XYZ file of C-alpha atoms in Angstrom:
709
model
C 69.450 53.661 99.355
C 68.814 53.809 95.665
C 70.758 55.043 92.633
C 69.501 57.872 90.435
C 69.296 56.886 86.765
C 67.777 59.293 84.207
C 66.448 57.685 81.053
C 66.918 59.483 77.757
C 63.188 59.863 77.091
C 60.901 62.262 78.900
C 57.261 61.815 77.960
C 54.644 64.485 78.592
C 52.025 63.956 81.283
C 48.778 62.350 80.125
C 45.296 63.410 81.109
C 44.041 61.631 84.244
C 40.426 62.360 85.235
C 41.049 61.022 88.773
C 44.023 63.288 89.520
C 43.002 65.990 92.035
C 46.350 67.120 93.439
C 48.679 65.532 96.048
C 48.050 61.787 96.198
C 46.883 60.527 99.603
C 47.386 56.785 99.088
C 51.183 56.504 99.152
C 53.882 54.344 100.727
C 57.246 54.868 102.435
C 60.119 55.806 100.116
C 63.909 55.347 100.348
C 63.639 53.305 103.568
C 67.332 52.318 103.577
C 68.437 55.961 103.646
C 65.940 56.643 106.445
C 67.576 53.920 108.568
C 71.043 55.266 107.725
C 69.976 58.788 108.771
C 68.622 57.552 112.125
C 71.870 55.632 112.830
C 73.916 58.734 111.908
C 71.845 60.858 114.311
C 72.389 58.374 117.149
C 76.139 58.525 116.436
C 75.930 62.330 116.453
C 74.350 62.304 119.907
C 77.086 59.916 121.092
C 79.813 62.285 119.812
C 78.074 65.198 121.571
C 77.902 63.338 124.890
C 81.571 62.306 124.580
C 82.636 65.891 123.762
C 80.626 67.367 126.653
C 82.209 64.898 129.077
C 85.762 65.712 127.923
C 85.637 69.392 126.930
C 86.217 72.509 129.008
C 84.969 75.810 127.464
C 86.969 77.769 130.051
C 89.977 77.249 127.778
C 88.286 79.526 125.244
C 86.882 82.072 127.706
C 89.903 82.644 129.988
C 93.587 83.256 129.111
C 96.038 80.749 130.604
C 99.191 81.627 132.554
C 102.496 79.720 132.583
C 101.195 77.313 135.238
C 98.122 76.440 133.143
C 95.788 78.380 135.457
C 92.842 80.405 134.119
C 93.085 84.175 134.669
C 89.923 85.701 136.116
C 88.035 82.437 136.631
C 85.335 82.832 139.266
C 85.824 80.839 142.483
C 89.635 80.610 142.167
C 92.501 82.637 143.744
C 92.940 84.322 140.345
C 89.341 85.570 140.202
C 90.431 89.209 140.659
C 93.336 88.855 138.207
C 91.648 88.697 134.774
C 94.574 89.960 132.628
C 97.602 88.080 131.292
C 100.988 89.834 131.604
C 104.106 88.856 129.566
C 107.474 89.127 131.391
C 109.263 89.890 128.116
C 106.949 90.730 125.237
C 109.942 90.867 122.847
C 110.217 87.070 123.001
C 106.847 86.898 121.277
C 108.704 87.962 118.123
C 110.431 84.546 118.103
C 109.596 82.217 115.168
C 108.647 79.631 117.821
C 105.417 81.579 118.329
C 104.300 80.603 114.841
C 105.270 76.965 115.409
C 103.955 76.451 118.945
C 101.398 79.292 119.317
C 102.935 80.294 122.646
C 105.366 83.058 123.650
C 108.554 81.550 125.195
C 108.379 83.838 128.231
C 106.825 83.674 131.699
C 103.169 84.728 131.699
C 101.403 85.919 134.828
C 97.803 86.755 135.782
C 97.508 90.359 137.033
C 94.762 92.738 138.190
C 95.698 95.570 135.821
C 98.256 96.317 133.134
C 101.275 98.523 133.935
C 100.702 102.154 132.986
C 104.270 103.516 133.207
C 107.847 102.667 132.323
C 109.881 101.291 135.233
C 112.939 99.008 135.354
C 113.683 96.419 138.025
C 117.009 98.094 138.883
C 115.353 101.483 139.337
C 112.639 99.996 141.553
C 115.242 98.145 143.671
C 117.758 100.953 144.034
C 115.199 103.707 144.460
C 114.058 104.647 147.924
C 110.393 104.870 146.898
C 108.358 102.151 148.620
C 105.515 102.997 146.225
C 107.657 101.944 143.227
C 108.647 98.696 144.931
C 105.041 97.802 145.810
C 103.958 98.699 142.284
C 106.672 96.521 140.714
C 106.071 93.601 143.087
C 102.547 92.971 141.753
C 104.099 91.917 138.411
C 106.421 89.343 140.003
C 105.816 85.674 140.691
C 103.937 84.806 143.848
C 106.026 84.529 147.036
C 108.961 86.659 145.877
C 110.710 88.555 148.710
C 111.264 91.670 146.665
C 113.064 93.686 149.357
C 115.611 91.024 150.443
C 116.458 89.436 147.048
C 118.994 91.247 144.869
C 118.176 92.328 141.312
C 120.693 89.904 139.664
C 119.198 86.985 141.635
C 115.663 87.985 140.623
C 116.632 88.161 136.939
C 118.666 84.913 137.133
C 115.740 82.953 138.619
C 113.146 84.681 136.406
C 111.127 85.869 139.382
C 110.256 89.318 137.979
C 110.332 91.052 134.596
C 113.380 93.231 133.859
C 111.171 96.200 133.033
C 107.588 97.408 132.855
C 106.186 99.558 130.081
C 102.878 101.371 129.452
C 100.394 98.723 128.306
C 96.741 98.358 127.440
C 94.441 95.387 127.901
C 93.544 93.716 124.606
C 91.750 90.353 124.520
C 92.537 90.131 128.244
C 96.257 90.490 127.574
C 98.623 93.319 128.458
C 100.161 94.542 125.202
C 102.310 97.679 124.695
C 100.259 100.883 124.354
C 101.431 101.446 120.792
C 100.649 104.613 118.877
C 101.981 106.760 116.043
C 103.166 110.347 115.923
C 103.280 112.603 112.890
C 105.489 111.105 110.227
C 104.498 107.544 111.167
C 106.951 107.228 114.106
C 105.938 104.343 116.398
C 105.716 105.254 120.099
C 104.715 103.549 123.359
C 103.301 106.025 125.856
C 104.872 108.932 123.880
C 108.330 107.309 124.122
C 110.264 105.836 121.176
C 112.965 103.917 123.144
C 113.073 102.152 126.516
C 115.677 100.910 128.945
C 115.082 97.131 129.095
C 116.482 96.909 132.652
C 119.492 94.874 131.504
C 121.663 97.662 130.167
C 120.222 97.901 126.637
C 117.673 100.092 124.870
C 114.531 98.721 123.231
C 113.029 100.458 120.215
C 109.246 100.903 120.090
C 109.251 99.386 116.581
C 110.610 96.139 118.047
C 107.696 96.119 120.484
C 105.318 96.579 117.546
C 106.736 93.465 115.838
C 106.514 91.474 119.084
C 102.918 92.598 119.588
C 102.058 91.471 116.073
C 103.523 88.030 116.769
C 101.739 87.804 120.104
C 98.572 88.654 118.197
C 99.115 85.449 116.204
C 98.599 83.591 119.471
C 95.424 85.560 120.053
C 94.281 84.834 116.517
C 94.895 81.132 116.923
C 93.131 80.563 120.226
C 91.593 83.608 121.863
C 89.788 86.042 119.525
C 86.729 83.866 120.096
C 86.854 84.893 123.741
C 86.346 88.594 122.991
C 83.616 87.794 120.508
C 81.968 85.640 123.147
C 82.145 88.547 125.591
C 80.536 90.859 123.032
C 77.699 88.392 122.616
C 77.134 88.284 126.376
C 76.970 92.102 126.419
C 74.722 92.541 123.391
C 72.650 89.362 123.004
C 69.382 91.035 123.999
C 69.951 93.865 121.484
C 70.794 91.288 118.814
C 67.584 89.450 119.684
C 65.648 92.720 119.407
C 67.222 93.368 115.993
C 66.203 89.906 114.794
C 62.655 90.438 116.077
C 62.528 93.727 114.147
C 63.746 91.888 111.038
C 61.005 89.311 111.578
C 58.325 92.013 111.943
C 59.556 93.893 108.839
C 59.604 90.631 106.838
C 56.075 89.773 107.970
C 54.827 93.257 107.053
C 56.382 92.930 103.604
C 54.792 89.537 103.050
C 51.345 90.756 104.163
C 51.614 93.833 101.932
C 52.784 91.596 99.112
C 49.586 89.577 99.544
C 47.359 92.588 98.837
C 49.629 94.927 96.833
C 51.926 92.562 94.964
C 52.508 94.737 91.872
C 53.057 97.966 93.823
C 55.239 96.296 96.460
C 57.560 94.767 93.849
C 58.246 98.184 92.312
C 58.572 99.750 95.782
C 61.133 97.062 96.694
C 63.087 97.680 93.483
C 63.226 101.453 94.074
C 64.078 101.122 97.781
C 66.895 98.634 97.085
C 68.422 101.115 94.630
C 68.049 103.932 97.195
C 69.489 101.894 100.106
C 72.560 100.853 98.083
C 72.851 104.440 96.857
C 72.906 105.657 100.456
C 75.597 103.074 101.221
C 77.743 104.521 98.391
C 77.166 108.062 99.721
C 78.049 107.052 103.307
C 81.261 105.337 102.185
C 82.232 108.443 100.181
C 81.638 110.715 103.191
C 83.780 108.468 105.425
C 86.449 108.352 102.709
C 86.451 112.150 102.398
C 86.425 112.755 106.180
C 89.651 110.742 106.629
C 91.572 112.907 104.153
C 94.637 114.355 105.866
C 94.171 112.274 109.025
C 97.434 110.794 110.422
C 97.831 107.171 109.331
C 94.650 107.182 107.208
C 96.599 106.707 103.959
C 98.114 103.403 105.087
C 97.119 100.538 102.774
C 95.373 97.367 103.921
C 98.401 95.345 102.768
C 100.796 97.432 104.878
C 98.481 97.177 107.884
C 98.478 93.378 107.715
C 96.206 91.149 109.758
C 94.861 92.921 112.852
C 92.643 91.420 115.528
C 91.111 94.838 116.267
C 89.033 95.151 113.093
C 87.985 98.717 113.917
C 91.493 99.763 112.817
C 90.533 98.975 109.211
C 87.695 101.523 109.417
C 90.251 104.241 110.192
C 92.000 104.021 106.821
C 90.711 105.486 103.556
C 91.372 102.413 101.401
C 88.749 100.363 103.296
C 85.967 102.870 102.584
C 87.126 103.209 98.972
C 86.844 99.429 98.553
C 83.354 99.409 100.101
C 82.302 102.266 97.816
C 83.551 100.509 94.666
C 81.854 97.198 95.602
C 78.501 98.896 96.299
C 78.767 100.927 93.082
C 79.336 97.755 91.047
C 76.329 96.064 92.719
C 74.186 99.148 92.020
C 75.138 99.237 88.326
C 74.506 95.476 87.901
C 71.027 95.730 89.474
C 70.063 98.754 87.333
C 71.272 97.055 84.129
C 69.376 93.862 84.974
C 66.204 95.854 85.597
C 66.569 97.653 82.252
C 67.140 94.484 80.220
C 64.549 92.371 82.093
C 61.764 94.981 82.275
C 59.331 92.974 80.107
C 60.029 89.713 81.899
C 59.601 91.482 85.236
C 55.997 92.280 84.290
C 55.350 88.575 83.634
C 57.077 87.589 86.871
C 54.957 90.089 88.828
C 51.836 88.338 87.503
C 53.216 85.023 88.766
C 53.950 86.582 92.174
C 50.364 87.914 92.275
C 49.141 84.362 91.741
C 51.476 83.180 94.512
C 50.012 85.910 96.739
C 46.527 84.464 96.263
C 47.823 81.003 97.132
C 49.523 82.317 100.282
C 46.296 84.167 101.153
C 44.317 80.907 101.072
C 47.056 79.020 102.976
C 47.887 81.689 105.580
C 49.465 79.169 107.965
C 52.315 78.873 105.432
C 53.535 82.328 106.523
C 54.302 81.003 109.997
C 55.891 77.725 108.907
C 59.341 79.397 108.502
C 59.272 79.941 112.284
C 59.362 76.154 112.712
C 62.175 75.868 110.158
C 64.056 78.696 111.885
C 63.645 77.046 115.292
C 64.849 73.668 114.004
C 67.834 75.272 112.247
C 68.655 77.177 115.459
C 68.709 73.862 117.354
C 70.962 72.283 114.701
C 73.363 75.258 114.674
C 73.462 75.476 118.476
C 74.151 71.730 118.836
C 76.916 71.900 116.230
C 78.523 75.017 117.765
C 78.425 73.712 121.347
C 79.785 70.315 120.281
C 82.557 72.008 118.258
C 83.574 74.162 121.253
C 83.643 71.173 123.611
C 85.585 69.071 121.095
C 88.137 71.847 120.531
C 88.596 72.323 124.305
C 88.849 68.657 125.245
C 92.644 68.609 124.994
C 94.973 68.394 127.984
C 97.555 70.962 129.113
C 100.985 70.370 127.570
C 104.092 71.920 129.213
C 107.450 72.402 127.490
C 110.964 73.388 128.455
C 111.782 77.017 127.634
C 115.301 78.398 128.120
C 117.539 81.296 127.113
C 120.866 79.422 126.732
C 121.849 76.191 124.985
C 119.992 73.165 126.388
C 119.519 69.714 124.856
C 116.069 69.417 126.455
C 114.728 72.631 124.893
C 111.119 72.402 123.655
C 110.689 68.919 125.158
C 107.578 68.169 127.192
C 107.898 68.384 130.977
C 105.949 68.087 134.224
C 105.849 71.348 136.236
C 105.304 69.447 139.514
C 108.582 67.498 139.290
C 110.597 69.838 137.069
C 112.629 71.520 139.847
C 113.905 68.119 141.065
C 114.580 66.657 137.602
C 117.851 66.306 135.668
C 116.719 68.977 133.223
C 116.674 71.623 135.953
C 120.132 70.548 137.106
C 121.710 70.577 133.621
C 119.918 73.732 132.437
C 119.642 76.093 135.440
C 117.912 78.858 133.452
C 115.283 76.532 131.930
C 111.613 76.763 132.904
C 108.704 74.348 132.522
C 105.956 76.536 131.065
C 102.482 75.905 129.706
C 102.741 75.609 125.892
C 99.401 74.559 124.393
C 96.500 72.156 124.671
C 96.965 68.683 123.197
C 97.027 65.013 124.126
C 98.158 61.565 123.044
C 95.307 59.322 124.225
C 93.138 57.309 121.808
C 90.412 59.948 122.136
C 92.805 62.766 121.192
C 94.157 60.807 118.208
C 90.664 60.545 116.692
C 89.596 64.056 117.728
C 89.944 65.373 114.161
C 87.566 62.639 112.948
C 84.992 63.659 115.556
C 85.284 67.276 114.381
C 84.801 66.175 110.780
C 81.788 64.048 111.762
C 80.352 67.047 113.615
C 80.679 69.242 110.503
C 79.244 66.578 108.175
C 76.206 65.877 110.376
C 75.659 69.636 110.732
C 75.331 69.959 106.953
C 73.157 66.845 106.709
C 70.760 67.920 109.489
C 70.551 71.539 108.247
C 69.808 70.370 104.702
C 67.225 67.899 106.018
C 65.391 70.648 107.937
C 65.390 72.822 104.806
C 64.140 69.916 102.688
C 61.354 69.186 105.170
C 60.195 72.791 104.894
C 60.292 72.707 101.106
C 58.303 69.491 100.734
C 55.751 70.657 103.335
C 55.112 73.975 101.600
C 55.101 72.314 98.176
C 52.380 69.879 99.279
C 50.224 72.707 100.673
C 50.508 74.936 97.581
C 49.961 72.003 95.241
C 46.681 71.386 97.106
C 45.716 74.991 96.307
C 46.623 74.770 92.619
C 44.842 71.473 91.918
C 41.668 72.624 93.648
C 39.297 73.171 90.707
C 37.034 75.560 92.641
C 39.166 77.859 94.778
C 38.905 78.089 97.766
C 36.052 75.571 98.172
C 38.054 72.528 97.028
C 41.191 73.332 99.073
C 41.505 70.664 101.825
C 41.399 71.737 105.463
C 44.753 72.353 107.227
C 46.918 71.829 104.106
C 50.201 72.640 105.929
C 49.651 70.108 108.733
C 48.495 67.449 106.261
C 51.546 68.009 104.069
C 53.935 67.959 107.046
C 52.395 64.712 108.292
C 52.774 63.060 104.874
C 56.405 64.191 104.606
C 57.436 62.823 108.007
C 55.412 59.618 107.771
C 56.272 58.549 104.239
C 59.254 60.524 102.931
C 61.843 60.943 105.699
C 64.136 58.612 103.743
C 63.750 60.584 100.498
C 64.468 63.873 102.269
C 67.513 62.328 103.967
C 68.703 60.985 100.578
C 68.498 64.376 98.864
C 70.094 66.082 101.865
C 72.920 63.517 101.950
C 73.858 64.142 98.301
C 73.946 67.892 98.870
C 75.892 67.523 102.146
C 78.608 65.414 100.496
C 79.200 68.123 97.902
C 79.254 70.840 100.592
C 81.768 68.911 102.717
C 84.003 68.453 99.656
C 83.819 72.226 99.130
C 84.863 72.795 102.761
C 87.841 70.434 102.280
C 88.848 72.260 99.081
C 88.691 75.608 100.903
C 90.880 74.145 103.666
C 93.421 72.886 101.115
C 93.372 76.244 99.355
C 94.125 77.967 102.661
C 97.004 75.569 103.348
C 98.480 76.076 99.862
C 98.431 79.885 100.015
C 102.200 80.028 100.247
C 102.841 77.234 97.736
C 104.728 78.053 94.545
C 103.128 75.324 92.437
C 101.006 77.261 89.931
C 99.461 74.099 88.477
C 98.232 72.944 91.909
C 96.646 76.353 92.514
C 94.992 76.313 89.084
C 93.685 72.771 89.571
C 92.319 73.648 93.011
C 90.573 76.742 91.641
C 88.965 74.658 88.870
C 87.777 72.068 91.395
C 86.299 74.760 93.645
C 84.453 76.288 90.699
C 83.141 72.902 89.508
C 81.866 71.882 92.939
C 80.272 75.305 93.445
C 78.346 74.821 90.197
C 77.519 71.239 91.167
C 76.111 72.390 94.523
C 73.867 74.964 92.805
C 72.623 72.358 90.320
C 71.891 69.825 93.074
C 70.009 72.445 95.112
C 67.874 73.322 92.083
C 67.236 69.666 91.247
C 66.481 68.734 94.881
C 64.005 71.585 95.228
C 61.988 70.457 92.214
C 62.322 66.798 93.236
C 60.761 67.645 96.625
C 57.826 69.285 94.831
C 57.239 66.082 92.870
C 57.568 64.011 96.062
C 54.939 66.205 97.731
C 52.526 65.730 94.814
C 53.016 62.105 93.717
C 54.714 60.472 96.742
C 57.399 58.694 94.701
C 61.041 58.035 95.637
C 63.693 60.736 95.392
C 65.314 59.463 92.197
C 62.007 59.022 90.356
C 60.805 62.442 91.463
C 64.098 64.098 90.492
C 63.927 62.479 87.053
C 60.303 63.556 86.468
C 61.030 67.131 87.591
C 64.153 67.348 85.446
C 62.442 66.244 82.242
C 59.402 68.416 82.908
C 61.675 71.460 83.196
C 63.700 70.459 80.148
C 60.497 70.236 78.075
C 59.729 73.813 79.128
C 63.222 75.295 79.326
C 62.193 78.653 77.792
C 59.449 79.208 80.366
C 61.892 78.279 83.137
C 64.318 80.979 82.005
C 61.618 83.618 81.483
C 59.447 83.173 84.573
C 61.143 81.226 87.320
C 64.569 82.881 87.505
C 63.305 86.455 87.107
C 60.875 85.815 89.962
C 63.741 84.575 92.125
C 65.653 87.767 91.311
C 62.739 89.970 92.421
C 62.329 88.059 95.674
C 66.084 88.353 96.271
C 65.756 92.137 95.997
C 63.109 91.972 98.733
C 65.505 90.091 101.028
C 68.266 92.537 100.163
C 66.032 95.468 101.119
C 65.141 94.035 104.538
C 68.782 93.223 105.293
C 69.797 96.722 104.188
C 67.231 98.471 106.393
C 67.983 96.417 109.513
C 71.746 96.448 108.855
C 71.930 100.252 108.545
C 69.862 100.734 111.720
C 72.043 98.283 113.686
C 75.222 99.972 112.399
C 74.129 103.387 113.668
C 73.012 101.901 117.008
C 75.978 99.675 117.893
C 78.569 102.195 116.651
C 77.017 104.821 118.971
C 76.079 107.255 116.196
C 72.470 107.690 117.341
C 72.788 110.301 120.090
C 69.311 109.600 121.543
C 70.224 106.006 122.457
C 74.015 106.374 122.753
C 73.986 105.515 126.474
C 71.795 102.439 125.889
C 74.249 100.957 123.366
C 76.485 98.308 125.009
C 80.241 98.832 125.387
C 81.859 96.329 123.016
C 85.310 95.192 121.907
C 84.195 94.785 118.295
C 80.953 96.565 117.486
C 80.912 94.761 114.127
C 80.187 91.458 115.930
C 76.517 92.227 116.782
C 76.096 94.137 113.494
C 77.298 91.171 111.444
C 75.172 88.798 113.538
C 72.058 90.946 113.017
C 72.756 91.246 109.270
C 73.257 87.496 108.808
C 70.298 86.707 111.080
C 68.098 89.239 109.227
C 68.980 87.619 105.919
C 68.146 84.162 107.261
C 64.827 85.430 108.662
C 63.962 87.305 105.459
C 65.012 84.251 103.466
C 62.736 82.127 105.647
C 59.695 84.312 104.972
C 60.451 84.922 101.306
C 61.184 81.224 100.858
C 57.425 80.746 101.324
C 56.847 82.865 98.232
C 59.763 81.296 96.379
C 58.498 77.789 97.135
C 54.966 78.835 96.237
C 56.132 80.240 92.891
C 58.206 77.113 92.113
C 55.352 74.771 93.080
C 52.741 76.697 91.106
C 55.161 76.858 88.201
C 55.642 73.069 88.060
C 51.909 72.500 88.532
C 51.266 75.050 85.830
C 53.591 73.197 83.414
C 51.873 69.896 84.216
C 48.487 71.552 83.795
C 49.455 72.607 80.275
C 50.508 69.030 79.456
C 47.534 67.275 81.061
C 44.762 69.583 79.898
C 43.768 71.584 76.852
C 40.998 73.912 78.097
C 38.141 71.844 76.722
C 35.044 70.999 78.766
C 36.384 67.490 79.362
C 39.924 68.617 80.157
C 39.744 72.146 81.641
C 42.795 73.979 82.964
C 43.176 74.221 86.745
C 45.098 77.505 86.606
C 43.454 80.787 87.618
C 41.862 83.196 85.169
C 44.821 85.590 85.488
C 47.290 82.973 84.272
C 44.907 81.935 81.515
C 44.743 85.551 80.343
C 48.521 85.903 80.603
C 49.001 82.868 78.336
C 46.114 83.905 76.067
C 44.265 80.695 76.847
C 40.769 79.987 78.160
C 38.550 77.190 79.424
C 35.555 76.173 77.342
C 33.585 75.924 80.569
C 34.064 78.894 82.906
C 35.728 78.171 86.197
C 35.004 79.684 89.582
C 38.022 81.748 90.565
C 38.731 84.079 93.398
C-alpha cells in the first residue's frame, strides 16, 4: 500500500522547458491499495445481500402488538387496525422499560384510540349496549364480553380495567395530556381517574408513564414517523433541492461575470439573512410572553419525541437568538479585520472565474459527484435498516405476582400448556423485543460497523475523485501559455479518465486514511454518549482531549489530501510522494497560504451560507404553513422540521458541490501559481504562466508579453 515518509528537506521546483501542465505519460499508482479497495467493495456487496435476505423493514414502519403482529400492515387481518393500545399505560413507568425497551403490559392493535373515560365495571354493570360495544373493541379477540364476569376478565387479562381519553402519537394511543392554568396536569380536563379496580389514578402518574413509554418510541419507533413524513413530503423536498440547485447555478454564473460585485453582495446578504433570523427569533420570543407553559425551561421539559413542543417555550427562541447574534458578530468582526485580504482574495476568485469560464463543463461535474454520493448514502441507509431489522421476535414472561420464571424467554404457541403457566397463573408470554442467538446475530454488530466504515471510505473516495478530476482540468487551464488556445479539448473528461485509469489506488489510499480517523471519531462519540452518567472526571477529560485531537487530525488530513490530489492530477505520482511535495510547497509559501487561500475559503463559505439561508427560510415558512397562499398545498406532517432539516442539509450539500468547483479551482490555481513563481522568473526564456491580473497583483511582469484573455 505504501507508507508516507516526509524528508526534512523541501527543494524548490526547477525550471523545466518541457513542462506544459498535467503529464500525459504516467503509470498506475498505489496498486496494492486499489486491490484492497476492490476486495472491500465486494465484501460490502456481500454484506448488503446478506442483510437484504435477513432484514424486514416492517419492524421499523409498523408497531408490534403482544403477539408480535404488525399493526396496520396491508394484506393482514390487522390492516384496518393501525394503532397500538396499552392495557395499562401505568406499567410503562416501570424501570423494566429502560432495561428491555418494552412495557410489561398487554398491547393490542386497534382502529382508533379511546376518546372518553370508562371503567370495565361501569361498562359491565351499565345497561347501555353502546358502552359495552365500545369497550369490547379494546379487549382481546374472541372475548365473550356479555357472559364473562368482570373479575374473570381482569384475572385472565382479557380486557383493560379502564379506558381514558387518548391521542394517537407515533401510531400509539397515549393519554391526551394537557395543562391548565397553574401548571396542573390534566387528561381530557380531568385530574384523577377511577382505574376500574377500586383506586384513583392521578394524571401526573399518567404523565410519567407516558414519558417512559416514549423511551420505547425513542429507541425503536421515532424513525417510523419520520419515514411517514418523508413519504408525505418527498416531492416538496425534491422541489426544494431543485430550487437550491438553480439558485447555486445562478450564483456561480453571476460569479463568472460579476465576481467582485457578487462577493460583496453575498457578504451583505449573509449579514441581512442572519439579521432577519435574529429578528424572527426575537418576535417569537416576545409573542410567547405570558402564554401558559411558555416559561418552562428546556431542562424541565426533558427529552420529548414531539419536537414542536420545544418551539412553544421562550427559552428555545432565546437560545436561537443568542446563537445567531454570536455568529453575526463573528462574521462582522472577521470582515472588518480581513478587509484588505478580502480584496486580494476577490482578485484570486476573479481569476478562478476565468478558469471556470473556459472549462464550463466543470460547473456540471458536481452533479456526477452528487449522484454518486446519493448512491453511496442510499446503499448505506438501506443496508443499515435491513441489518437493524434482521433480528427475530423474542417473547418473555410478564407477570404481576411473584414468579421464578419472570423475564425468561418463552414460546407463545406452547405457553398455555407449559409448566410456567401452571405455576404462575397470572403470567403472560408477551412480545419483548427483536434479537437472536444465531451465528449471524452474534456478528451483526460487526456487519453494522463494516457498513459504517465502507460508507465513509466510499463517500471519501467519491469526493477525492471529484477533487482530482477538477484539479487536472484547472491545471490544464493554468499551464496553457496562450489562453484559451493552448487549453486541451474536453479537459474534464480527460482528467476523469486519467484519475480512474491510473490513480484509483492513490484515491483509495487517501480516502482510507481519512476514513480511519472518521471512524475513530464515531467510536469516541459513542463512548462519550455511554459515559454521560459516569462520575470519573479524568475519563471524561481524556475523552474530550481525544475527540479534540482527532477532530484536528481529520481537518489536517483533509487539507493535506486535497493538495496531494492536486499534485497527483498534475504529475501522476503516488499518494505519499504527492502529499510530500504539496506539503513542502505550502510550507515554503506559508504566508501566502494564510493570506490568500483561507480568506478565499471564508468568502466561498459565506456564499454557501447565503444559499442555505434563503432556501431554509422559504422551506420553513412553507412547511410550517405560514404562507397563506399555499397553506392548503403544504403536506400534513408529524414533524414539520423533518423536511425543513432535510432541505437545509441537502441545500448545503448542493451549494457545497457547486462552490467546491470554485474552491478546487482556487486551490489548484494557487498551487500552480506557487510552482510558477519557483519555476519561472518572468524573463523571455522563463516567462510566467499566470494571467496579467495576477502579475499586476504581485507587481511582476513578463519580459515578453503574453496573450491573455
